[in-house]
Amino acid sequence: MNNPKIWLSSPHMGGGELAFVNEAFETNWIAPLGPHVNGFEKDLENFVGGQYKAAALSSGTAALHLALIILGVKAGDEVICQSMTFSASANPIVYQGATPVFIDSEEDTWNMSPWVLETAIQDRIKSGKKPKAIIVVHLYGMPAKMDEILAISKKYEIPLIEDAAEALGSTYKGKAAGSFGDLSILSFNGNKIITTSGGGALLSKNEEWISKARFLATQARDPAPHYEHSHIGYNYRMSNICAGIGRGQMQVLHKRIEQRRKNFTFYTNALAQKEEIKFLAEKNDNFFSNRWLTTILVSDIKALKNIHTSLSDNNIECRPLWKPMHLQPVFAGVPYYGEKISENLFNSGLCLPSGSNLTEKHLSRVVDKINVALGVILVY
Ligand SMILES: *Cc1c(COP(=O)(O)O)cnc(C)c1O
């Protein structure tokens, strides 16, 4: 076929993974524990830095769930969450029987608006319920305004959970994404910048919390010769095989960041003359994005539709931006603070193919099809 599928973000093995996986087979460590799990955790701790400890888990969603449990979030509580995100940021709030309170984005980073966040906290406190936690997300790899958000978290003494699922390798003021939250989470799902096929991690400077996460993630077995339980446990640990893949992927993470950023540069250069298309820039030197996905905003709704159709018709995967949680049927009636920033982004945005394994030829094909779509518009 001369029109092979171009994926949005597909797994990209570095070559070192198989040696780790083979080692797991040879030593029979085929279990949700083992030397690769410990090794992968060390790799993550070294990469994120800032004295953060890591627990390798079965998914980023599991990591968020444990973060909420560790912070004592219970039925009837409220947890603040960025509205524009993947549903996995918010679902664990509901697992705990708590209610999300959704916050709009701001235009510089597309992440949680600090101003709206503070307004919401004041309003919730006034109505008698102080939120138990704040979940901030670095969408598509772009760091959120962490100084402002951390200041609010401190001022109101509400712990911060940093959802860095899309932002491994991004930095804010030179510090790694994942090194800001009281608890932070990463994801290694198949579409993320590196993958373990499926997996995640919980990070914190609080070692007791990380020990507790490992305990809860392995069915909460108390020390005893028989199976003794004083807590409800979960089966959330990462397998030694997956962790082996992760160790191999960590060897090439720096390359992956470079490659994803190169995609972004290619698209911005190639489409610089298109008035209808805007990219999200790094606001200043404080913001460094891993450019997990390159996204565009298209000013004309017809042009947006044409681009989407043109790419899809040519076997090129593209996708609208995350639909904000406050617009999701499952969260109808849930409290929301903000205006229409995230809604407008959703209505005019598109994610372009961004895998680190795409060649310039692939990227040129995408750009050509966008040009064709915009050409059609000019006829109107
Ligand atoms: C992928 C993702 C998650 C969930 O991670 P999984 O490992 O797929 O469970 C959470 N939050 C965001 C923002 C994500 O993109």
GROMACS .gro file of N, CA and C in nm, residues 26-179:
model
  462
   26GLU      N    1   1.471  -1.531   3.183
   26GLU     CA    2   1.579  -1.621   3.223
   26GLU      C    3   1.585  -1.639   3.374
   27THR      N    4   1.545  -1.537   3.448
   27THR     CA    5   1.552  -1.545   3.593
   27THR      C    6   1.416  -1.580   3.654
   28ASN      N    7   1.317  -1.599   3.567
   28ASN     CA    8   1.180  -1.637   3.608
   28ASN      C    9   1.111  -1.533   3.696
   29TRP      N   10   1.151  -1.406   3.681
   29TRP     CA   11   1.080  -1.299   3.752
   29TRP      C   12   0.962  -1.254   3.668
   30ILE      N   13   0.859  -1.341   3.660
   30ILE     CA   14   0.740  -1.310   3.580
   30ILE      C   15   0.629  -1.280   3.680
   31ALA      N   16   0.634  -1.165   3.742
   31ALA     CA   17   0.544  -1.135   3.856
   31ALA      C   18   0.534  -0.985   3.873
   32PRO      N   19   0.433  -0.940   3.949
   32PRO     CA   20   0.421  -0.795   3.973
   32PRO      C   21   0.517  -0.747   4.081
   33LEU      N   22   0.638  -0.795   4.077
   33LEU     CA   23   0.749  -0.747   4.160
   33LEU      C   24   0.875  -0.804   4.097
   34GLY      N   25   0.989  -0.760   4.142
   34GLY     CA   26   1.114  -0.812   4.088
   34GLY      C   27   1.214  -0.702   4.063
   35PRO      N   28   1.336  -0.739   4.022
   35PRO     CA   29   1.445  -0.642   4.010
   35PRO      C   30   1.419  -0.531   3.907
   36HIS      N   31   1.346  -0.561   3.801
   36HIS     CA   32   1.319  -0.455   3.702
   36HIS      C   33   1.223  -0.349   3.759
   37VAL      N   34   1.130  -0.394   3.843
   37VAL     CA   35   1.038  -0.298   3.905
   37VAL      C   36   1.119  -0.201   3.991
   38ASN      N   37   1.211  -0.256   4.071
   38ASN     CA   38   1.296  -0.170   4.155
   38ASN      C   39   1.385  -0.082   4.068
   39GLY      N   40   1.440  -0.140   3.961
   39GLY     CA   41   1.530  -0.066   3.872
   39GLY      C   42   1.459   0.047   3.800
   40PHE      N   43   1.338   0.017   3.753
   40PHE     CA   44   1.259   0.120   3.682
   40PHE      C   45   1.225   0.235   3.777
   41GLU      N   46   1.190   0.200   3.901
   41GLU     CA   47   1.160   0.306   4.000
   41GLU      C   48   1.282   0.395   4.021
   42LYS      N   49   1.399   0.335   4.031
   42LYS     CA   50   1.524   0.413   4.047
   42LYS      C   51   1.546   0.503   3.926
   43ASP      N   52   1.525   0.447   3.804
   43ASP     CA   53   1.541   0.527   3.682
   43ASP      C   54   1.451   0.651   3.687
   44LEU      N   55   1.325   0.630   3.727
   44LEU     CA   56   1.228   0.742   3.732
   44LEU      C   57   1.270   0.843   3.838
   45GLU      N   58   1.315   0.792   3.954
   45GLU     CA   59   1.357   0.884   4.062
   45GLU      C   60   1.476   0.968   4.016
   46ASN      N   61   1.571   0.905   3.948
   46ASN     CA   62   1.687   0.979   3.898
   46ASN      C   63   1.646   1.083   3.795
   47PHE      N   64   1.550   1.047   3.711
   47PHE     CA   65   1.511   1.139   3.605
   47PHE      C   66   1.432   1.258   3.660
   48VAL      N   67   1.336   1.230   3.747
   48VAL     CA   68   1.251   1.339   3.799
   48VAL      C   69   1.328   1.422   3.901
   49GLY      N   70   1.414   1.357   3.980
   49GLY     CA   71   1.498   1.429   4.075
   49GLY      C   72   1.421   1.488   4.191
   50GLY      N   73   1.481   1.588   4.255
   50GLY     CA   74   1.413   1.657   4.364
   50GLY      C   75   1.374   1.567   4.479
   51GLN      N   76   1.450   1.461   4.504
   51GLN     CA   77   1.426   1.368   4.615
   51GLN      C   78   1.291   1.297   4.607
   52TYR      N   79   1.237   1.291   4.487
   52TYR     CA   80   1.110   1.219   4.472
   52TYR      C   81   1.134   1.069   4.469
   53LYS      N   82   1.046   0.995   4.538
   53LYS     CA   83   1.046   0.848   4.535
   53LYS      C   84   0.933   0.803   4.444
   54ALA      N   85   0.950   0.685   4.381
   54ALA     CA   86   0.851   0.639   4.285
   54ALA      C   87   0.800   0.500   4.320
   55ALA      N   88   0.672   0.477   4.296
   55ALA     CA   89   0.614   0.343   4.301
   55ALA      C   90   0.562   0.311   4.162
   56ALA      N   91   0.615   0.204   4.100
   56ALA     CA   92   0.571   0.164   3.966
   56ALA      C   93   0.439   0.087   3.978
   57LEU      N   94   0.340   0.128   3.899
   57LEU     CA   95   0.205   0.073   3.912
   57LEU      C   96   0.151   0.028   3.777
   58SER      N   97   0.032  -0.030   3.780
   58SER     CA   98  -0.026  -0.088   3.659
   58SER      C   99  -0.078   0.017   3.561
   59SER      N  100  -0.104   0.139   3.607
   59SER     CA  101  -0.150   0.246   3.518
   59SER      C  102  -0.140   0.382   3.587
   60GLY      N  103  -0.149   0.486   3.506
   60GLY     CA  104  -0.156   0.621   3.561
   60GLY      C  105  -0.286   0.641   3.639
   61THR      N  106  -0.392   0.577   3.592
   61THR     CA  107  -0.521   0.588   3.661
   61THR      C  108  -0.511   0.528   3.802
   62ALA      N  109  -0.444   0.413   3.813
   62ALA     CA  110  -0.424   0.350   3.944
   62ALA      C  111  -0.344   0.444   4.034
   63ALA      N  112  -0.244   0.512   3.976
   63ALA     CA  113  -0.161   0.605   4.054
   63ALA      C  114  -0.246   0.719   4.110
   64LEU      N  115  -0.336   0.773   4.026
   64LEU     CA  116  -0.425   0.881   4.072
   64LEU      C  117  -0.519   0.829   4.181
   65HIS      N  118  -0.569   0.709   4.163
   65HIS     CA  119  -0.659   0.652   4.265
   65HIS      C  120  -0.588   0.640   4.399
   66LEU      N  121  -0.465   0.586   4.397
   66LEU     CA  122  -0.389   0.572   4.522
   66LEU      C  123  -0.355   0.709   4.582
   67ALA      N  124  -0.327   0.807   4.497
   67ALA     CA  125  -0.296   0.942   4.547
   67ALA      C  126  -0.414   0.995   4.629
   68LEU      N  127  -0.535   0.975   4.578
   68LEU     CA  128  -0.654   1.025   4.647
   68LEU      C  129  -0.675   0.948   4.778
   69ILE      N  130  -0.653   0.816   4.776
   69ILE     CA  131  -0.668   0.735   4.897
   69ILE      C  132  -0.568   0.781   5.003
   70ILE      N  133  -0.444   0.804   4.961
   70ILE     CA  134  -0.339   0.845   5.055
   70ILE      C  135  -0.372   0.981   5.116
   71LEU      N  136  -0.436   1.068   5.039
   71LEU     CA  137  -0.474   1.200   5.092
   71LEU      C  138  -0.604   1.193   5.172
   72GLY      N  139  -0.660   1.074   5.186
   72GLY     CA  140  -0.779   1.057   5.270
   72GLY      C  141  -0.908   1.104   5.206
   73VAL      N  142  -0.915   1.108   5.075
   73VAL     CA  143  -1.037   1.150   5.006
   73VAL      C  144  -1.143   1.042   5.023
   74LYS      N  145  -1.260   1.083   5.072
   74LYS     CA  146  -1.367   0.988   5.104
   74LYS      C  147  -1.499   1.032   5.041
   75ALA      N  148  -1.598   0.944   5.054
   75ALA     CA  149  -1.732   0.973   5.004
   75ALA      C  150  -1.781   1.107   5.059
   76GLY      N  151  -1.837   1.190   4.971
   76GLY     CA  152  -1.892   1.319   5.012
   76GLY      C  153  -1.791   1.433   5.001
   77ASP      N  154  -1.662   1.400   4.988
   77ASP     CA  155  -1.561   1.506   4.972
   77ASP      C  156  -1.567   1.567   4.833
   78GLU      N  157  -1.502   1.683   4.821
   78GLU     CA  158  -1.486   1.746   4.689
   78GLU      C  159  -1.338   1.752   4.652
   79VAL      N  160  -1.309   1.728   4.525
   79VAL     CA  161  -1.172   1.736   4.475
   79VAL      C  162  -1.172   1.824   4.350
   80ILE      N  163  -1.084   1.923   4.349
   80ILE     CA  164  -1.075   2.014   4.235
   80ILE      C  165  -0.992   1.950   4.125
   81CYS      N  166  -1.038   1.965   4.001
   81CYS     CA  167  -0.971   1.901   3.888
   81CYS      C  168  -0.981   1.990   3.764
   82GLN      N  169  -0.872   1.996   3.690
   82GLN     CA  170  -0.871   2.065   3.561
   82GLN      C  171  -0.979   2.003   3.471
   83SER      N  172  -1.061   2.087   3.409
   83SER     CA  173  -1.170   2.033   3.327
   83SER      C  174  -1.118   1.978   3.195
   84MET      N  175  -1.025   2.051   3.133
   84MET     CA  176  -0.975   2.007   3.003
   84MET      C  177  -0.865   1.903   3.025
   85THR      N  178  -0.901   1.778   3.014
   85THR     CA  179  -0.807   1.668   3.036
   85THR      C  180  -0.870   1.540   2.987
   86PHE      N  181  -0.796   1.431   2.994
   86PHE     CA  182  -0.849   1.298   2.968
   86PHE      C  183  -0.930   1.254   3.091
   87SER      N  184  -1.035   1.177   3.068
   87SER     CA  185  -1.126   1.139   3.177
   87SER      C  186  -1.055   1.068   3.293
   88ALA      N  187  -0.942   1.006   3.265
   88ALA     CA  188  -0.870   0.933   3.371
   88ALA      C  189  -0.823   1.025   3.483
   89SER      N  190  -0.808   1.157   3.455
   89SER     CA  191  -0.770   1.250   3.562
   89SER      C  192  -0.882   1.261   3.666
   90ALA      N  193  -1.006   1.249   3.620
   90ALA     CA  194  -1.121   1.276   3.707
   90ALA      C  195  -1.189   1.150   3.761
   91ASN      N  196  -1.186   1.042   3.685
   91ASN     CA  197  -1.260   0.922   3.726
   91ASN      C  198  -1.225   0.872   3.867
   92PRO      N  199  -1.097   0.870   3.906
   92PRO     CA  200  -1.066   0.818   4.040
   92PRO      C  201  -1.131   0.898   4.153
   93ILE      N  202  -1.165   1.024   4.129
   93ILE     CA  203  -1.238   1.102   4.230
   93ILE      C  204  -1.371   1.032   4.259
   94VAL      N  205  -1.434   0.987   4.151
   94VAL     CA  206  -1.564   0.921   4.164
   94VAL      C  207  -1.548   0.780   4.223
   95TYR      N  208  -1.435   0.713   4.192
   95TYR     CA  209  -1.411   0.581   4.256
   95TYR      C  210  -1.420   0.594   4.408
   96GLN      N  211  -1.376   0.708   4.460
   96GLN     CA  212  -1.373   0.730   4.605
   96GLN      C  213  -1.507   0.782   4.658
   97GLY      N  214  -1.605   0.796   4.570
   97GLY     CA  215  -1.735   0.847   4.614
   97GLY      C  216  -1.734   0.997   4.635
   98ALA      N  217  -1.627   1.064   4.592
   98ALA     CA  218  -1.617   1.209   4.607
   98ALA      C  219  -1.670   1.276   4.480
   99THR      N  220  -1.683   1.410   4.486
   99THR     CA  221  -1.735   1.486   4.373
   99THR      C  222  -1.624   1.572   4.314
  100PRO      N  223  -1.606   1.569   4.182
  100PRO     CA  224  -1.511   1.662   4.122
  100PRO      C  225  -1.570   1.803   4.115
  101VAL      N  226  -1.481   1.901   4.122
  101VAL     CA  227  -1.518   2.040   4.095
  101VAL      C  228  -1.425   2.083   3.982
  102PHE      N  229  -1.484   2.112   3.866
  102PHE     CA  230  -1.401   2.134   3.747
  102PHE      C  231  -1.365   2.281   3.727
  103ILE      N  232  -1.242   2.303   3.680
  103ILE     CA  233  -1.186   2.437   3.663
  103ILE      C  234  -1.146   2.456   3.516
  104ASP      N  235  -1.177   2.573   3.465
  104ASP     CA  236  -1.148   2.608   3.325
  104ASP      C  237  -0.997   2.625   3.303
  105SER      N  238  -0.959   2.630   3.176
  105SER     CA  239  -0.820   2.651   3.137
  105SER      C  240  -0.790   2.800   3.122
  106GLU      N  241  -0.660   2.832   3.111
  106GLU     CA  242  -0.620   2.966   3.068
  106GLU      C  243  -0.549   2.952   2.933
  107GLU      N  244  -0.537   3.063   2.860
  107GLU     CA  245  -0.496   3.053   2.720
  107GLU      C  246  -0.347   3.033   2.696
  108ASP      N  247  -0.264   3.067   2.796
  108ASP     CA  248  -0.119   3.058   2.774
  108ASP      C  249  -0.069   2.914   2.767
  109THR      N  250  -0.128   2.826   2.847
  109THR     CA  251  -0.080   2.686   2.853
  109THR      C  252  -0.191   2.585   2.826
  110TRP      N  253  -0.315   2.630   2.822
  110TRP     CA  254  -0.435   2.546   2.809
  110TRP      C  255  -0.464   2.467   2.936
  111ASN      N  256  -0.384   2.492   3.042
  111ASN     CA  257  -0.403   2.419   3.168
  111ASN      C  258  -0.482   2.503   3.267
  112MET      N  259  -0.497   2.448   3.389
  112MET     CA  260  -0.581   2.508   3.491
  112MET      C  261  -0.552   2.657   3.511
  113SER      N  262  -0.657   2.737   3.508
  113SER     CA  263  -0.642   2.880   3.530
  113SER      C  264  -0.625   2.905   3.680
  114PRO      N  265  -0.509   2.961   3.722
  114PRO     CA  266  -0.488   2.987   3.864
  114PRO      C  267  -0.595   3.083   3.921
  115TRP      N  268  -0.634   3.180   3.841
  115TRP     CA  269  -0.732   3.279   3.886
  115TRP      C  270  -0.867   3.212   3.914
  116VAL      N  271  -0.910   3.128   3.821
  116VAL     CA  272  -1.037   3.057   3.840
  116VAL      C  273  -1.026   2.959   3.957
  117LEU      N  274  -0.910   2.896   3.970
  117LEU     CA  275  -0.888   2.802   4.080
  117LEU      C  276  -0.912   2.870   4.215
  118GLU      N  277  -0.853   2.989   4.231
  118GLU     CA  278  -0.867   3.056   4.361
  118GLU      C  279  -1.012   3.099   4.386
  119THR      N  280  -1.076   3.149   4.282
  119THR     CA  281  -1.218   3.186   4.295
  119THR      C  282  -1.301   3.066   4.339
  120ALA      N  283  -1.275   2.951   4.278
  120ALA     CA  284  -1.352   2.830   4.309
  120ALA      C  285  -1.328   2.787   4.454
  121ILE      N  286  -1.202   2.790   4.496
  121ILE     CA  287  -1.171   2.747   4.634
  121ILE      C  288  -1.244   2.836   4.733
  122GLN      N  289  -1.238   2.968   4.709
  122GLN     CA  290  -1.305   3.061   4.801
  122GLN      C  291  -1.455   3.033   4.806
  123ASP      N  292  -1.511   3.006   4.690
  123ASP     CA  293  -1.656   2.981   4.684
  123ASP      C  294  -1.693   2.849   4.753
  124ARG      N  295  -1.612   2.746   4.734
  124ARG     CA  296  -1.642   2.617   4.800
  124ARG      C  297  -1.630   2.632   4.951
  125ILE      N  298  -1.526   2.705   4.996
  125ILE     CA  299  -1.508   2.724   5.140
  125ILE      C  300  -1.627   2.802   5.198
  126LYS      N  301  -1.671   2.905   5.124
  126LYS     CA  302  -1.784   2.985   5.169
  126LYS      C  303  -1.910   2.899   5.184
  127SER      N  304  -1.926   2.803   5.093
  127SER     CA  305  -2.046   2.719   5.102
  127SER      C  306  -2.024   2.600   5.197
  128GLY      N  307  -1.913   2.605   5.273
  128GLY     CA  308  -1.898   2.511   5.384
  128GLY      C  309  -1.817   2.386   5.356
  129LYS      N  310  -1.756   2.376   5.237
  129LYS     CA  311  -1.681   2.254   5.207
  129LYS      C  312  -1.547   2.287   5.145
  130LYS      N  313  -1.440   2.266   5.221
  130LYS     CA  314  -1.307   2.290   5.164
  130LYS      C  315  -1.264   2.169   5.082
  131PRO      N  316  -1.225   2.192   4.956
  131PRO     CA  317  -1.182   2.080   4.872
  131PRO      C  318  -1.064   2.006   4.935
  132LYS      N  319  -1.059   1.874   4.913
  132LYS     CA  320  -0.957   1.789   4.976
  132LYS      C  321  -0.827   1.785   4.897
  133ALA      N  322  -0.833   1.815   4.767
  133ALA     CA  323  -0.712   1.807   4.684
  133ALA      C  324  -0.735   1.885   4.555
  134ILE      N  325  -0.624   1.919   4.489
  134ILE     CA  326  -0.628   1.985   4.358
  134ILE      C  327  -0.554   1.895   4.260
  135ILE      N  328  -0.617   1.864   4.146
  135ILE     CA  329  -0.548   1.786   4.041
  135ILE      C  330  -0.521   1.877   3.922
  136VAL      N  331  -0.392   1.904   3.899
  136VAL     CA  332  -0.351   1.989   3.787
  136VAL      C  333  -0.286   1.900   3.682
  137VAL      N  334  -0.306   1.933   3.554
  137VAL     CA  335  -0.256   1.850   3.443
  137VAL      C  336  -0.165   1.933   3.353
  138HIS      N  337  -0.059   1.872   3.301
  138HIS     CA  338   0.024   1.938   3.199
  138HIS      C  339  -0.018   1.881   3.064
  139LEU      N  340  -0.116   1.946   3.003
  139LEU     CA  341  -0.180   1.892   2.883
  139LEU      C  342  -0.086   1.891   2.762
  140TYR      N  343  -0.082   1.779   2.693
  140TYR     CA  344   0.000   1.761   2.573
  140TYR      C  345   0.149   1.787   2.599
  141GLY      N  346   0.186   1.790   2.728
  141GLY     CA  347   0.326   1.813   2.763
  141GLY      C  348   0.356   1.955   2.805
  142MET      N  349   0.262   2.047   2.785
  142MET     CA  350   0.289   2.187   2.820
  142MET      C  351   0.271   2.206   2.972
  143PRO      N  352   0.376   2.251   3.040
  143PRO     CA  353   0.363   2.267   3.185
  143PRO      C  354   0.258   2.372   3.223
  144ALA      N  355   0.184   2.344   3.328
  144ALA     CA  356   0.088   2.440   3.382
  144ALA      C  357   0.164   2.552   3.454
  145LYS      N  358   0.094   2.659   3.491
  145LYS     CA  359   0.157   2.772   3.561
  145LYS      C  360   0.181   2.733   3.707
  146MET      N  361   0.290   2.661   3.730
  146MET     CA  362   0.309   2.596   3.859
  146MET      C  363   0.334   2.692   3.974
  147ASP      N  364   0.406   2.802   3.953
  147ASP     CA  365   0.429   2.897   4.064
  147ASP      C  366   0.297   2.943   4.122
  148GLU      N  367   0.208   2.984   4.034
  148GLU     CA  368   0.078   3.037   4.078
  148GLU      C  369  -0.005   2.929   4.145
  149ILE      N  370  -0.006   2.811   4.086
  149ILE     CA  371  -0.091   2.704   4.139
  149ILE      C  372  -0.036   2.652   4.272
  150LEU      N  373   0.096   2.639   4.283
  150LEU     CA  374   0.156   2.597   4.410
  150LEU      C  375   0.129   2.699   4.520
  151ALA      N  376   0.133   2.828   4.484
  151ALA     CA  377   0.108   2.933   4.584
  151ALA      C  378  -0.034   2.920   4.639
  152ILE      N  379  -0.129   2.890   4.552
  152ILE     CA  380  -0.269   2.876   4.597
  152ILE      C  381  -0.284   2.750   4.683
  153SER      N  382  -0.221   2.641   4.639
  153SER     CA  383  -0.225   2.516   4.716
  153SER      C  384  -0.172   2.539   4.858
  154LYS      N  385  -0.063   2.616   4.870
  154LYS     CA  386  -0.003   2.646   5.002
  154LYS      C  387  -0.093   2.737   5.082
  155LYS      N  388  -0.141   2.844   5.017
  155LYS     CA  389  -0.221   2.946   5.087
  155LYS      C  390  -0.344   2.884   5.152
  156TYR      N  391  -0.410   2.794   5.081
  156TYR     CA  392  -0.535   2.736   5.134
  156TYR      C  393  -0.510   2.598   5.196
  157GLU      N  394  -0.384   2.557   5.201
  157GLU     CA  395  -0.346   2.428   5.259
  157GLU      C  396  -0.428   2.312   5.200
  158ILE      N  397  -0.430   2.309   5.068
  158ILE     CA  398  -0.496   2.200   4.996
  158ILE      C  399  -0.388   2.127   4.915
  159PRO      N  400  -0.367   1.997   4.940
  159PRO     CA  401  -0.259   1.926   4.870
  159PRO      C  402  -0.278   1.922   4.720
  160LEU      N  403  -0.164   1.921   4.651
  160LEU     CA  404  -0.165   1.924   4.505
  160LEU      C  405  -0.125   1.788   4.448
  161ILE      N  406  -0.209   1.737   4.358
  161ILE     CA  407  -0.174   1.616   4.281
  161ILE      C  408  -0.140   1.662   4.140
  162GLU      N  409  -0.021   1.627   4.096
  162GLU     CA  410   0.027   1.670   3.964
  162GLU      C  411   0.012   1.554   3.866
  163ASP      N  412  -0.078   1.571   3.770
  163ASP     CA  413  -0.098   1.469   3.667
  163ASP      C  414  -0.003   1.499   3.551
  164ALA      N  415   0.113   1.431   3.556
  164ALA     CA  416   0.217   1.452   3.453
  164ALA      C  417   0.218   1.337   3.353
  165ALA      N  418   0.100   1.275   3.335
  165ALA     CA  419   0.089   1.157   3.246
  165ALA      C  420   0.139   1.187   3.105
  166GLU      N  421   0.119   1.312   3.060
  166GLU     CA  422   0.155   1.347   2.922
  166GLU      C  423   0.286   1.424   2.917
  167ALA      N  424   0.351   1.442   3.032
  167ALA     CA  425   0.457   1.543   3.039
  167ALA      C  426   0.592   1.492   3.087
  168LEU      N  427   0.615   1.361   3.079
  168LEU     CA  428   0.747   1.312   3.118
  168LEU      C  429   0.852   1.376   3.025
  169GLY      N  430   0.948   1.446   3.084
  169GLY     CA  431   1.050   1.512   3.004
  169GLY      C  432   1.026   1.662   2.987
  170SER      N  433   0.907   1.709   3.023
  170SER     CA  434   0.882   1.853   3.022
  170SER      C  435   0.941   1.914   3.149
  171THR      N  436   0.974   2.044   3.141
  171THR     CA  437   1.022   2.111   3.263
  171THR      C  438   0.954   2.247   3.279
  172TYR      N  439   0.948   2.291   3.404
  172TYR     CA  440   0.902   2.426   3.437
  172TYR      C  441   1.012   2.490   3.521
  173LYS      N  442   1.063   2.604   3.475
  173LYS     CA  443   1.178   2.668   3.541
  173LYS      C  444   1.292   2.568   3.562
  174GLY      N  445   1.312   2.480   3.465
  174GLY     CA  446   1.422   2.384   3.470
  174GLY      C  447   1.398   2.262   3.556
  175LYS      N  448   1.283   2.257   3.624
  175LYS     CA  449   1.252   2.140   3.709
  175LYS      C  450   1.156   2.047   3.637
  176ALA      N  451   1.179   1.917   3.653
  176ALA     CA  452   1.102   1.816   3.579
  176ALA      C  453   0.954   1.817   3.616
  177ALA      N  454   0.870   1.800   3.515
  177ALA     CA  455   0.730   1.771   3.541
  177ALA      C  456   0.725   1.645   3.626
  178GLY      N  457   0.642   1.646   3.728
  178GLY     CA  458   0.636   1.533   3.822
  178GLY      C  459   0.707   1.566   3.951
  179SER      N  460   0.781   1.680   3.955
  179SER     CA  461   0.855   1.715   4.077
  179SER      C  462   0.795   1.838   4.145
   0.00000   0.00000   0.00000
